[in-house]
Coordinates of C-alpha atoms and ligand atoms in Angstrom, one line a residue:
M15 CA 0.0 0.0 0.0
L16 CA 1.5 3.4 -1.0
D17 CA 2.0 5.9 1.8
I18 CA 1.3 9.0 -0.2
E19 CA 1.8 11.3 2.8
S20 CA 5.3 10.0 3.3
I21 CA 6.1 10.3 -0.4
L22 CA 4.9 13.9 -0.4
S23 CA 7.1 14.7 2.6
H24 CA 10.3 14.1 0.6
E25 CA 12.3 16.7 -1.1
V26 CA 11.6 15.2 -4.5
P27 CA 8.3 13.4 -4.0
S28 CA 8.8 11.2 -7.1
M29 CA 6.4 8.5 -8.0
C30 CA 5.7 6.6 -11.2
F31 CA 3.5 3.5 -11.9
Q32 CA 3.1 3.9 -15.7
C33 CA 4.7 0.7 -16.7
E34 CA 4.6 -3.0 -15.8
Q35 CA 8.1 -2.8 -14.2
A36 CA 6.9 -0.6 -11.3
R37 CA 8.5 -1.7 -8.1
G38 CA 5.7 -2.9 -5.8
D39 CA 2.8 -0.5 -6.3
A40 CA 5.0 2.2 -7.9
C41 CA 8.6 3.3 -8.3
T42 CA 9.1 6.0 -5.7
L43 CA 11.8 8.4 -4.6
T44 CA 14.8 6.6 -5.9
K45 CA 15.7 5.5 -9.4
G46 CA 12.9 3.6 -11.2
V47 CA 13.4 0.1 -12.4
C48 CA 13.9 1.6 -15.9
S49 CA 16.7 3.8 -14.5
K50 CA 14.6 6.9 -14.5
T51 CA 15.8 9.3 -11.8
P52 CA 13.4 11.3 -9.6
E53 CA 14.6 14.4 -11.3
T54 CA 13.8 13.0 -14.8
T55 CA 10.4 11.8 -13.4
A56 CA 9.7 15.4 -12.2
I57 CA 10.5 16.9 -15.6
Q58 CA 8.4 14.3 -17.4
D59 CA 5.5 15.0 -15.0
Y60 CA 5.9 18.7 -15.7
I61 CA 5.9 18.1 -19.5
T62 CA 2.6 16.1 -19.0
H63 CA 1.2 19.0 -16.9
L64 CA 2.1 21.5 -19.6
C65 CA 0.4 19.3 -22.2
G66 CA -2.7 19.5 -20.1
R67 CA -2.5 23.3 -19.9
L68 CA -1.8 23.5 -23.6
A69 CA -5.0 21.4 -24.1
V70 CA -7.1 23.7 -21.9
A71 CA -5.7 26.8 -23.6
A72 CA -6.2 25.4 -27.0
L73 CA -9.9 24.7 -26.5
K74 CA -10.4 28.4 -25.4
D75 CA -9.6 29.5 -28.9
R76 CA -9.0 26.8 -31.5
T77 CA -8.2 29.3 -34.2
A78 CA -5.1 30.4 -32.3
V79 CA -3.7 26.8 -32.4
L80 CA -1.0 26.1 -35.0
E81 CA -0.4 22.6 -36.5
S82 CA 3.1 22.8 -34.9
D83 CA 1.4 23.2 -31.4
L84 CA -0.4 19.9 -31.9
I85 CA 2.7 18.2 -33.1
L86 CA 4.5 19.5 -30.0
F87 CA 1.6 18.3 -27.8
N88 CA 2.1 14.8 -29.3
R89 CA 5.9 14.9 -29.0
G90 CA 5.7 16.1 -25.4
L91 CA 3.6 13.2 -24.5
F92 CA 5.7 10.7 -26.5
T93 CA 8.9 11.8 -24.9
T94 CA 7.5 10.9 -21.4
L95 CA 6.6 7.3 -22.5
T96 CA 8.5 4.6 -20.7
N97 CA 12.1 3.9 -21.9
V98 CA 12.2 6.8 -24.4
N99 CA 14.0 9.8 -23.0
F100 CA 16.4 9.9 -20.0
D101 CA 18.2 13.0 -20.9
D102 CA 17.2 15.9 -18.6
E103 CA 18.7 18.6 -20.8
A104 CA 16.7 17.3 -23.8
L105 CA 13.6 17.1 -21.7
M106 CA 14.0 20.6 -20.4
R107 CA 14.0 21.8 -24.0
Y108 CA 10.5 20.2 -24.4
V109 CA 9.5 22.1 -21.2
H110 CA 10.6 25.4 -22.7
D111 CA 9.0 24.8 -26.1
L112 CA 5.7 23.8 -24.5
A113 CA 5.8 26.7 -22.1
A114 CA 6.3 29.1 -25.0
V115 CA 3.2 27.7 -26.8
V116 CA 1.1 27.7 -23.6
A117 CA 2.2 31.3 -23.1
R118 CA 1.3 32.3 -26.7
L119 CA -2.2 30.7 -26.1
G120 CA -2.6 33.0 -23.1
D121 CA -1.5 30.9 -20.1
K122 CA 1.7 32.5 -18.9
D123 CA 2.5 31.1 -15.4
T124 CA 5.0 28.4 -16.2
L125 CA 8.2 27.2 -14.5
E126 CA 11.5 28.0 -16.1
T127 CA 14.3 26.1 -14.5
E128 CA 15.0 22.5 -13.7
K129 CA 15.2 23.4 -10.0
D130 CA 11.8 25.1 -10.1
V131 CA 10.3 22.0 -11.8
I132 CA 11.7 19.6 -9.3
D133 CA 10.6 21.9 -6.4
G134 CA 7.1 22.0 -7.9
L135 CA 6.6 18.3 -8.1
K136 CA 4.7 18.2 -4.8
D137 CA 2.0 20.2 -6.5
F138 CA 1.7 18.6 -10.0
G139 CA 3.3 15.2 -9.5
L140 CA 1.6 11.8 -9.4
A141 CA 1.6 11.5 -5.6
A142 CA -0.3 14.8 -5.4
R143 CA -2.8 13.6 -7.9
V144 CA -3.4 10.3 -6.1
Q145 CA -3.8 12.2 -2.8
K146 CA -6.3 14.6 -4.4
F147 CA -8.5 12.2 -6.3
G148 CA -8.1 8.9 -4.6
A149 CA -6.8 5.6 -6.1
T150 CA -9.7 4.8 -8.5
A151 CA -10.2 8.2 -10.0
A152 CA -6.5 9.0 -10.1
G153 CA -5.8 5.6 -11.8
L154 CA -8.5 6.2 -14.5
R155 CA -7.1 9.7 -15.0
E156 CA -3.6 8.2 -15.5
T157 CA -5.1 5.7 -18.0
V158 CA -6.4 8.6 -20.1
I159 CA -2.9 10.2 -20.1
Y160 CA -1.1 6.9 -20.7
G161 CA -3.4 6.1 -23.6
C162 CA -2.6 9.5 -25.0
R163 CA 1.1 8.9 -24.6
G164 CA 0.9 5.7 -26.7
A165 CA -1.4 7.2 -29.3
A166 CA 0.8 10.3 -29.5
A167 CA 3.8 8.1 -30.3
Y168 CA 2.0 6.6 -33.3
A169 CA 0.8 10.0 -34.4
D170 CA 4.3 11.3 -34.3
H171 CA 5.4 8.4 -36.7
V172 CA 2.8 9.6 -39.2
V173 CA 4.2 13.1 -39.5
P174 CA 7.3 12.4 -41.6
L175 CA 5.4 9.9 -43.7
D176 CA 2.2 11.8 -44.6
C177 CA 2.4 15.2 -42.9
F178 CA 0.1 15.9 -39.9
G179 CA -3.2 16.0 -41.8
P180 CA -4.5 12.5 -41.2
V181 CA -3.8 12.7 -37.5
A182 CA -5.0 16.2 -36.9
E183 CA -8.6 15.2 -35.9
P184 CA -7.7 12.4 -33.6
T185 CA -5.0 14.6 -32.0
W186 CA -7.8 17.1 -31.3
M187 CA -9.8 14.3 -29.7
M188 CA -6.9 13.7 -27.3
V189 CA -6.6 17.4 -26.6
E190 CA -10.3 17.4 -25.6
A191 CA -9.8 14.3 -23.4
V192 CA -6.7 15.7 -21.7
A193 CA -8.4 19.1 -21.2
E194 CA -11.4 17.4 -19.5
L195 CA -9.0 16.2 -16.8
A196 CA -8.6 19.8 -15.6
K197 CA -12.1 19.3 -14.1
D198 CA -11.9 18.0 -10.5
D199 CA -15.3 16.4 -10.3
L200 CA -15.2 13.7 -13.0
D201 CA -16.6 10.4 -11.7
A202 CA -15.5 6.9 -12.8
G203 CA -18.2 6.8 -15.5
A204 CA -17.0 10.1 -17.0
L205 CA -13.4 9.0 -16.8
L206 CA -14.1 5.7 -18.5
G207 CA -15.8 7.7 -21.3
L208 CA -12.6 9.7 -21.7
C209 CA -10.6 6.4 -21.8
L210 CA -12.8 5.1 -24.6
K211 CA -12.5 8.5 -26.5
V212 CA -8.7 8.1 -26.4
G213 CA -9.1 4.5 -27.7
E214 CA -11.2 5.9 -30.6
A215 CA -8.6 8.5 -31.3
N216 CA -5.9 5.9 -31.3
F217 CA -7.8 3.7 -33.7
A218 CA -7.9 6.5 -36.2
I219 CA -4.2 7.2 -35.6
M220 CA -3.3 3.5 -36.1
A221 CA -5.4 3.5 -39.3
A222 CA -3.5 6.6 -40.5
L223 CA -0.2 5.1 -39.7
D224 CA -1.1 1.9 -41.5
A225 CA -2.2 3.9 -44.6
A226 CA 0.9 6.0 -44.5
H227 CA 3.2 3.0 -44.2
N228 CA 1.4 1.3 -47.1
A229 CA 1.6 4.4 -49.3
A230 CA 5.2 5.2 -48.6
L231 CA 6.7 1.7 -48.3
G232 CA 4.5 -0.5 -50.4
R233 CA 1.9 -3.1 -49.6
P234 CA 3.4 -5.4 -47.0
S235 CA 3.6 -9.1 -47.8
L236 CA 5.0 -12.3 -46.3
A237 CA 8.8 -12.3 -46.3
P238 CA 11.4 -14.4 -44.7
V239 CA 13.9 -12.6 -42.4
P240 CA 17.4 -13.9 -42.2
T241 CA 18.8 -14.0 -38.6
K242 CA 22.4 -15.0 -39.4
P243 CA 24.7 -12.0 -39.6
V244 CA 27.0 -11.7 -42.6
P245 CA 30.7 -10.6 -42.7
G246 CA 31.1 -6.9 -43.1
K247 CA 30.7 -3.5 -41.5
C248 CA 27.3 -3.0 -40.0
I249 CA 24.7 -0.8 -38.4
L250 CA 21.8 -1.9 -36.1
I251 CA 18.6 0.0 -35.9
T252 CA 16.1 -0.6 -33.1
G253 CA 12.8 1.1 -32.2
H254 CA 9.8 1.6 -34.4
D255 CA 10.4 4.4 -36.9
M256 CA 10.4 3.0 -40.5
V257 CA 11.2 6.5 -41.9
D258 CA 14.4 6.6 -39.9
L259 CA 15.3 3.2 -41.4
R260 CA 14.5 4.4 -44.9
H261 CA 16.8 7.3 -44.5
L262 CA 19.5 5.1 -43.0
L263 CA 19.2 2.7 -46.0
E264 CA 19.4 5.5 -48.5
Q265 CA 22.4 7.0 -46.8
T266 CA 24.3 3.7 -46.6
E267 CA 23.5 2.5 -50.2
G268 CA 26.7 1.6 -52.0
T269 CA 28.9 2.1 -48.9
G270 CA 29.3 -1.6 -48.3
I271 CA 27.8 -1.2 -44.8
N272 CA 25.1 -3.7 -44.0
V273 CA 22.0 -2.7 -42.0
Y274 CA 20.3 -4.9 -39.4
T275 CA 17.0 -4.6 -37.7
H276 CA 16.4 -5.3 -34.0
G277 CA 13.3 -5.6 -31.8
E278 CA 10.3 -3.8 -33.3
M279 CA 12.1 -3.0 -36.5
I280 CA 11.9 -6.6 -37.9
P281 CA 8.6 -5.9 -39.7
A282 CA 10.6 -3.6 -42.0
F283 CA 11.3 -6.7 -44.1
A284 CA 7.6 -6.9 -45.0
Y285 CA 7.7 -3.6 -46.9
P286 CA 8.9 -3.8 -50.6
E287 CA 10.4 -0.3 -50.5
L288 CA 12.6 -1.2 -47.6
R289 CA 13.6 -4.8 -48.4
K290 CA 14.5 -3.8 -52.0
H291 CA 17.7 -2.4 -50.4
K292 CA 20.0 -5.5 -50.6
H293 CA 22.1 -4.2 -47.7
L294 CA 19.2 -4.6 -45.3
V295 CA 20.6 -8.1 -44.6
A296 CA 19.1 -9.6 -41.5
N297 CA 17.5 -9.1 -38.1
F298 CA 19.9 -9.3 -35.1
G299 CA 18.7 -10.2 -31.6
T300 CA 15.3 -10.2 -30.2
S301 CA 13.2 -7.9 -28.0
W302 CA 14.2 -4.7 -26.3
R303 CA 14.5 -6.4 -22.9
N304 CA 17.5 -8.4 -24.2
Q305 CA 19.5 -5.3 -25.3
R306 CA 22.1 -5.5 -22.6
K307 CA 22.7 -9.2 -23.4
E308 CA 22.7 -8.9 -27.2
L309 CA 24.1 -5.5 -28.1
P310 CA 27.7 -6.1 -26.8
D311 CA 27.9 -8.7 -29.5
F312 CA 27.0 -6.3 -32.3
P313 CA 30.3 -5.0 -33.8
G314 CA 28.9 -1.7 -35.0
P315 CA 26.8 1.3 -34.1
V316 CA 23.3 1.0 -32.7
L317 CA 20.7 3.6 -33.7
F318 CA 17.7 3.9 -31.3
S319 CA 14.9 5.4 -33.4
T320 CA 12.2 5.2 -30.6
N321 CA 11.5 3.2 -27.5
C322 CA 12.4 1.0 -25.8
V323 CA 15.9 2.1 -24.5
M324 CA 17.7 0.3 -21.7
P325 CA 20.7 1.8 -19.9
P326 CA 23.5 1.0 -22.3
K327 CA 26.5 -0.9 -20.9
E328 CA 29.9 0.7 -21.1
S329 CA 31.0 -2.0 -23.6
Y330 CA 28.8 -0.5 -26.3
K331 CA 27.6 2.9 -25.0
A332 CA 30.1 4.8 -27.2
R333 CA 28.4 3.1 -30.2
V334 CA 24.8 4.1 -29.2
F335 CA 23.1 6.9 -31.2
T336 CA 19.6 8.3 -30.5
T337 CA 17.2 10.2 -32.7
G338 CA 13.6 11.5 -32.7
R339 CA 12.1 11.6 -29.2
V340 CA 14.8 9.3 -27.8
G341 CA 17.6 10.5 -25.5
W342 CA 20.3 9.0 -23.3
P343 CA 22.7 11.2 -21.5
G344 CA 26.2 10.9 -22.9
C345 CA 25.1 9.2 -26.2
T346 CA 25.2 11.1 -29.5
Y347 CA 21.9 12.5 -30.6
V348 CA 21.3 12.7 -34.3
A349 CA 18.8 15.2 -35.7
N350 CA 17.1 15.6 -39.0
H351 CA 17.8 12.1 -40.3
D352 CA 21.5 13.1 -40.8
F353 CA 23.0 9.7 -40.0
G354 CA 26.5 10.7 -41.1
P355 CA 28.0 10.1 -37.6
V356 CA 26.4 6.7 -37.4
V357 CA 27.9 5.7 -40.8
E358 CA 31.3 7.1 -39.7
C359 CA 31.1 5.0 -36.5
A360 CA 30.3 1.9 -38.6
R361 CA 33.3 2.5 -40.8
N362 CA 35.5 2.7 -37.7
S363 CA 34.0 -0.4 -36.0
D364 CA 35.1 -4.0 -36.4
G365 CA 32.1 -5.3 -38.2
F366 CA 31.3 -9.0 -38.5
T367 CA 34.1 -11.3 -39.7
A368 CA 33.7 -14.8 -41.3
E369 CA 34.7 -16.3 -37.9
S370 CA 32.5 -14.1 -35.7
V371 CA 29.3 -14.9 -37.6
E372 CA 29.8 -18.6 -36.9
K373 CA 28.1 -18.0 -33.5
W374 CA 24.8 -17.6 -35.2
A375 CA 25.2 -20.4 -37.8
G376 CA 22.3 -22.4 -36.4
E377 CA 19.8 -19.5 -36.6
K378 CA 16.7 -20.0 -38.8
D379 CA 14.8 -17.4 -40.8
L380 CA 11.7 -15.8 -39.3
L381 CA 8.5 -14.9 -41.2
V382 CA 7.0 -11.4 -41.1
G383 CA 4.5 -9.5 -43.2
A384 CA 1.1 -10.9 -42.2
M385 CA -0.5 -7.4 -42.3
H386 CA -4.2 -7.2 -43.1
A387 CA -3.9 -6.9 -46.9
E388 CA -1.8 -10.0 -47.0
V389 CA -3.9 -12.1 -44.7
L390 CA -7.1 -11.0 -46.3
G391 CA -5.7 -12.1 -49.6
H392 CA -6.1 -15.6 -48.1
A393 CA -9.6 -14.8 -46.8
E394 CA -11.3 -17.4 -49.0
T395 CA -8.9 -20.1 -47.8
I396 CA -9.4 -19.1 -44.2
L397 CA -13.2 -19.2 -44.5
K398 CA -13.1 -22.5 -46.4
L399 CA -10.9 -24.0 -43.7
I400 CA -13.2 -22.8 -40.9
G401 CA -16.2 -24.1 -42.9
E402 CA -14.6 -27.6 -43.3
G403 CA -13.7 -27.7 -39.6
K404 CA -9.9 -27.7 -40.4
L405 CA -9.3 -24.3 -38.7
R406 CA -10.8 -24.4 -35.2
H407 CA -9.7 -21.1 -33.6
I408 CA -7.6 -18.1 -34.2
F409 CA -5.5 -16.6 -31.3
F410 CA -3.7 -13.3 -31.1
I411 CA -0.8 -13.8 -28.7
G412 CA 1.5 -10.8 -28.6
G413 CA 2.0 -7.2 -27.4
C414 CA 4.7 -5.5 -25.5
D415 CA 7.4 -7.8 -24.0
G416 CA 9.0 -7.3 -20.6
S417 CA 11.2 -9.1 -18.2
T418 CA 9.0 -10.4 -15.4
P419 CA 9.0 -14.2 -14.9
G420 CA 5.2 -14.5 -15.4
R421 CA 5.8 -13.8 -19.1
N422 CA 6.6 -17.4 -19.7
Y423 CA 2.8 -17.7 -19.8
F424 CA 2.8 -16.4 -23.4
S425 CA 5.3 -19.0 -24.7
D426 CA 3.5 -21.8 -22.7
L427 CA 0.2 -20.8 -24.3
A428 CA 1.6 -20.6 -27.8
E429 CA 3.3 -24.0 -27.4
K430 CA 0.1 -25.6 -26.3
V431 CA -2.2 -24.2 -29.1
P432 CA -3.5 -27.2 -31.1
D433 CA -2.3 -27.8 -34.7
D434 CA -5.7 -26.9 -36.1
C435 CA -5.5 -23.3 -34.9
L436 CA -3.8 -20.2 -36.2
I437 CA -1.7 -17.8 -34.1
L438 CA -1.5 -14.1 -35.0
T439 CA 1.3 -12.4 -33.2
G440 CA 2.8 -8.9 -33.2
A441 CA 4.9 -6.3 -31.3
C442 CA 8.0 -7.5 -29.5
G443 CA 6.0 -10.1 -27.6
R444 CA 6.5 -12.1 -30.8
Y445 CA 10.0 -13.1 -29.7
R446 CA 8.4 -15.1 -26.8
I447 CA 6.9 -17.4 -29.4
N448 CA 8.5 -17.1 -32.8
K449 CA 11.5 -19.3 -32.1
L450 CA 9.8 -21.8 -29.9
K451 CA 9.1 -24.4 -32.6
D452 CA 8.2 -24.9 -36.2
Y453 CA 4.5 -24.2 -36.1
G454 CA 3.9 -25.7 -39.6
D455 CA 0.9 -24.8 -41.7
I456 CA -2.7 -25.6 -42.3
E457 CA -3.1 -26.5 -46.0
G458 CA -0.3 -24.1 -46.9
L459 CA -1.4 -21.3 -44.6
P460 CA 1.4 -20.7 -42.0
R461 CA 0.1 -21.3 -38.5
L462 CA 2.2 -18.4 -37.0
L463 CA 1.4 -15.1 -38.7
D464 CA 3.3 -12.0 -37.6
V465 CA 1.1 -8.9 -38.2
G466 CA 3.9 -6.4 -37.5
Q467 CA 4.6 -3.8 -34.9
C468 CA 2.4 -2.9 -32.0
N469 CA 0.5 -0.3 -34.0
D470 CA -0.2 -3.1 -36.6
V471 CA -2.6 -4.6 -34.1
F472 CA -4.7 -2.5 -36.5
S473 CA -4.2 -5.4 -38.9
A474 CA -5.5 -7.9 -36.4
I475 CA -8.6 -5.7 -35.9
K476 CA -9.1 -5.4 -39.7
I477 CA -8.8 -9.2 -40.1
A478 CA -11.3 -9.8 -37.3
V479 CA -13.8 -7.3 -38.8
A480 CA -13.5 -8.9 -42.2
L481 CA -14.1 -12.3 -40.8
S482 CA -17.1 -11.0 -38.9
E483 CA -18.5 -9.5 -42.1
A484 CA -17.9 -12.7 -44.1
T485 CA -19.4 -15.1 -41.6
G486 CA -22.2 -12.9 -40.3
L487 CA -21.0 -13.5 -36.8
A488 CA -20.3 -10.5 -34.4
V489 CA -16.6 -10.1 -33.7
N490 CA -17.2 -11.3 -30.1
E491 CA -18.8 -14.4 -31.4
L492 CA -15.9 -15.4 -33.8
P493 CA -13.6 -18.3 -32.9
L494 CA -11.0 -15.7 -32.0
S495 CA -9.3 -14.9 -28.7
L496 CA -7.0 -12.0 -27.9
V497 CA -4.2 -12.6 -25.3
V498 CA -2.3 -9.3 -25.0
S499 CA 0.9 -8.7 -23.1
W500 CA 1.1 -5.2 -21.8
F501 CA 4.2 -3.4 -20.7
E502 CA 3.9 0.3 -21.2
Q503 CA 1.7 3.1 -22.6
K504 CA 1.5 2.0 -26.2
A505 CA -0.1 -1.2 -24.9
V506 CA -2.5 1.0 -22.9
A507 CA -3.5 2.9 -26.1
I508 CA -4.1 -0.4 -27.9
L509 CA -6.2 -1.8 -25.0
L510 CA -8.3 1.3 -25.0
T511 CA -8.9 0.9 -28.7
L512 CA -10.0 -2.7 -28.4
L513 CA -12.4 -1.6 -25.6
H514 CA -13.7 1.3 -27.6
L515 CA -14.5 -1.2 -30.4
G516 CA -16.5 -3.2 -27.9
I517 CA -14.2 -6.3 -28.0
R518 CA -14.8 -8.5 -24.9
N519 CA -12.9 -11.3 -23.2
I520 CA -9.5 -9.9 -23.8
R521 CA -6.9 -11.6 -21.6
L522 CA -4.3 -9.1 -20.3
G523 CA -1.1 -10.0 -18.5
P524 CA 1.2 -11.0 -17.1
S525 CA -0.1 -8.7 -14.4
L526 CA -2.8 -6.1 -14.4
P527 CA -1.7 -2.4 -14.5
R528 CA -0.9 -1.1 -11.0
F529 CA -2.7 2.1 -11.8
I530 CA -6.0 0.3 -12.2
S531 CA -7.5 0.0 -8.7
P532 CA -9.7 -3.0 -7.8
E533 CA -12.8 -0.7 -8.2
A534 CA -11.8 0.4 -11.7
L535 CA -11.0 -3.2 -12.6
A536 CA -14.4 -4.3 -11.5
I537 CA -15.9 -1.7 -13.9
L538 CA -13.8 -3.0 -16.8
S539 CA -14.5 -6.7 -16.0
D540 CA -18.2 -6.0 -15.7
K541 CA -18.4 -4.0 -19.0
F542 CA -15.8 -5.8 -21.1
A543 CA -15.1 -9.1 -19.4
L544 CA -11.5 -8.1 -19.3
K545 CA -9.5 -10.9 -17.7
P546 CA -6.1 -11.4 -16.2
T547 CA -4.0 -14.1 -17.8
N548 CA -3.8 -17.3 -15.6
N549 CA 0.0 -17.3 -15.5
K550 CA 0.1 -20.5 -13.5
D551 CA -2.0 -22.5 -15.9
A552 CA -1.9 -21.5 -19.5
Q553 CA -3.7 -24.8 -20.4
A554 CA -6.7 -23.7 -18.3
D555 CA -6.9 -20.4 -20.3
L556 CA -6.5 -22.3 -23.5
D557 CA -9.3 -24.7 -22.7
A558 CA -11.6 -21.9 -21.7
M559 CA -10.9 -20.0 -25.0
L560 CA -11.3 -23.1 -27.2
A561 CA -14.6 -23.8 -25.4
G562 CA -15.8 -20.3 -26.5
E563 CA -16.0 -19.1 -22.9
K564 CA -17.6 -15.7 -22.8
Ligands
SF4_617 S1 8.5 4.0 -16.2 FE1 8.1 2.1 -15.1 S2 10.1 1.4 -14.3 FE2 10.3 3.6 -14.9 S3 9.9 4.7 -13.0 FE3 7.9 4.5 -14.1 S4 7.0 2.6 -13.3 FE4 9.1 2.6 -12.7
SF4_618 S1 6.2 -3.3 -28.6 FE1 6.1 -2.2 -26.6 S2 7.7 -3.0 -25.3 FE2 8.1 -3.7 -27.3 S3 9.6 -2.2 -28.1 FE3 7.6 -1.5 -28.7 S4 6.9 -0.1 -27.2 FE4 8.6 -1.3 -26.3

C-alpha cells in the first residue's frame, strides 16, 4: 500500500507507476526500475502537466492553435513514455517549447528552470494527484494520459510519412480528453468515457499510420527474415520508426555497410520499399529487454529510433546513437535524419568477420508481413478451412514484451495451441513465441502469422472485422481470442482501442496495471469481461478460450 503522505514529505516526491516494471505499487523516490531518476520523473511529469495546460488553452480559442502546437503536444507526451528519454537537458527543451506555446495561447504562469520544476513536483506530481483524487479516479485519469502517450507516439510516426493532416482530428480528440482532466469532479463513468475516447482517437491514428506505411513503403507481404549476420561493416537500428530506417538505408546505399533490424524494426522486411535495399541483410537479436545481453555482440553502431531504450553498458555505450524523441545522457543524438555520424562509426568499428558470424550459424529465418492486406488475400482459404472444420480457432498472442517471470505464460500458451489453430502475433512479444518451434501450416497457410509492430494490431482488428462480415458473426462471437501482453503506454492505447471497439474477453497479462484500482478493474471486468492471464495455468486459459468461454 502506497504511503502518499510519506512520499509527499520528501524533497523530490517522485512516484511513477506507468509501466509494468513498477516496483511494488509504484517506483518511488529513488531510481525507477527503468533507471529513470526522480529528477527525470519530475521533468516528465511537468511536461505532461504542460500538455494538459496546452489542451485547456487550445480549446479556449482553436483558431489560435497552430499545427506545430499539436505536433508538439504529441511529441511532449511521446517523450514521457517509458524507456524513451532519460536526458534531462533534452527534456527541459520540451518544457521550454511547451511553455512558449502555452504562453502564446494566453497561459503564462510556467516554471523556467529544472530546479523550479523539481521543487514544484509536490504540486503537480503523481503523488499529489493520487492524494487529491483517490486511487480509483487517479488511476483512471492516468489511464487517459497513458493512452494519449501511446497514441501520440503513433501520431508522431505519421508526420514524416504523410504530414500531420491524417492525425489532426484524432489529436484534437486527445486534446479534448486531456483538457477534460482539468475538471476536478469527474466520476468513474466520465473518466471511463474519456478512456474510450482516447481509444477511438488511437484507432484513427493507427489507421492513418497503416495507410501512410502502405503508401510510402509499399503493400506489405509475407517475407522471410534472415537472422544470421553476414561478414562486413554493420549498423543496427532498433525502435519503431520506419522512416528513420528508410533514410538510413538510403544514406548507406553503396557504402558496403550492412543494415540490421532489432526488436520492433523486424517488420521492415515486410515492406517492398525497404527490403529492396539489398544491404538490409538480417535481423539481429530479439526484444528490447535483451538489449544488454545482445548489443555487446554487435560490432557496429546501434541507432535507437524510438523506445524501448535500456541503460547502455559501457561496452557498447560509445556506439549508441539516438534520434527523434529518444535520448540517453552521454550518447550522441542525431537530428534531422542526418546519420553521417552513425555511418562514420560503422566505418571505424570492427564489423562482423567470417569467424564471428559462426556464433549464429544455427539460426533460422523468421517470417513477417502478415498485415491485413496479405492475410485478407487468403480470406477465402481461411473461410473454407473454418467451414470444413480444419481451422478451429484463431489466437492473437502478442503485445509488449518485458522481463517479469510470469511472461513465460505467453510461450507456454503458444506452445500448447493445437495444430488446427492459427496464431497471430505482433509487437516485441513475438519473440516469446516465434523461435519456440516450427508451427507448420494448415493446408499451406502458415500457422504463425506476424502482423507487425504494436501499431499493426490495427491489422489484427481489420482481419477480425473482415471475418465477422464474411461469416455474419459478431466479432465477439468469432472463434477468435486475444491474449495481450502489456508493458507500457502504447499497450494501454491499444487496449483502450480494443475496448472502444467493444471487444470483450481480452486476456491481459502478465499482471494487471498497478494504476487500475480494484474498483476500476471491477468496472472493466463487468463491462468488457477483461480478464487477467492465468500465469500458473496456460492450459486452463487455452481450454476456456477453445470452449468459446464468454
Ligand atoms: S517508467 Fe516504469 S520502471 Fe520507470 S519509473 Fe515508471 S513505473 Fe518505474
Ligand atoms: S512493442 Fe512495446 S515493449 Fe516492445 S519495443 Fe515496442 S513499445 Fe517497447
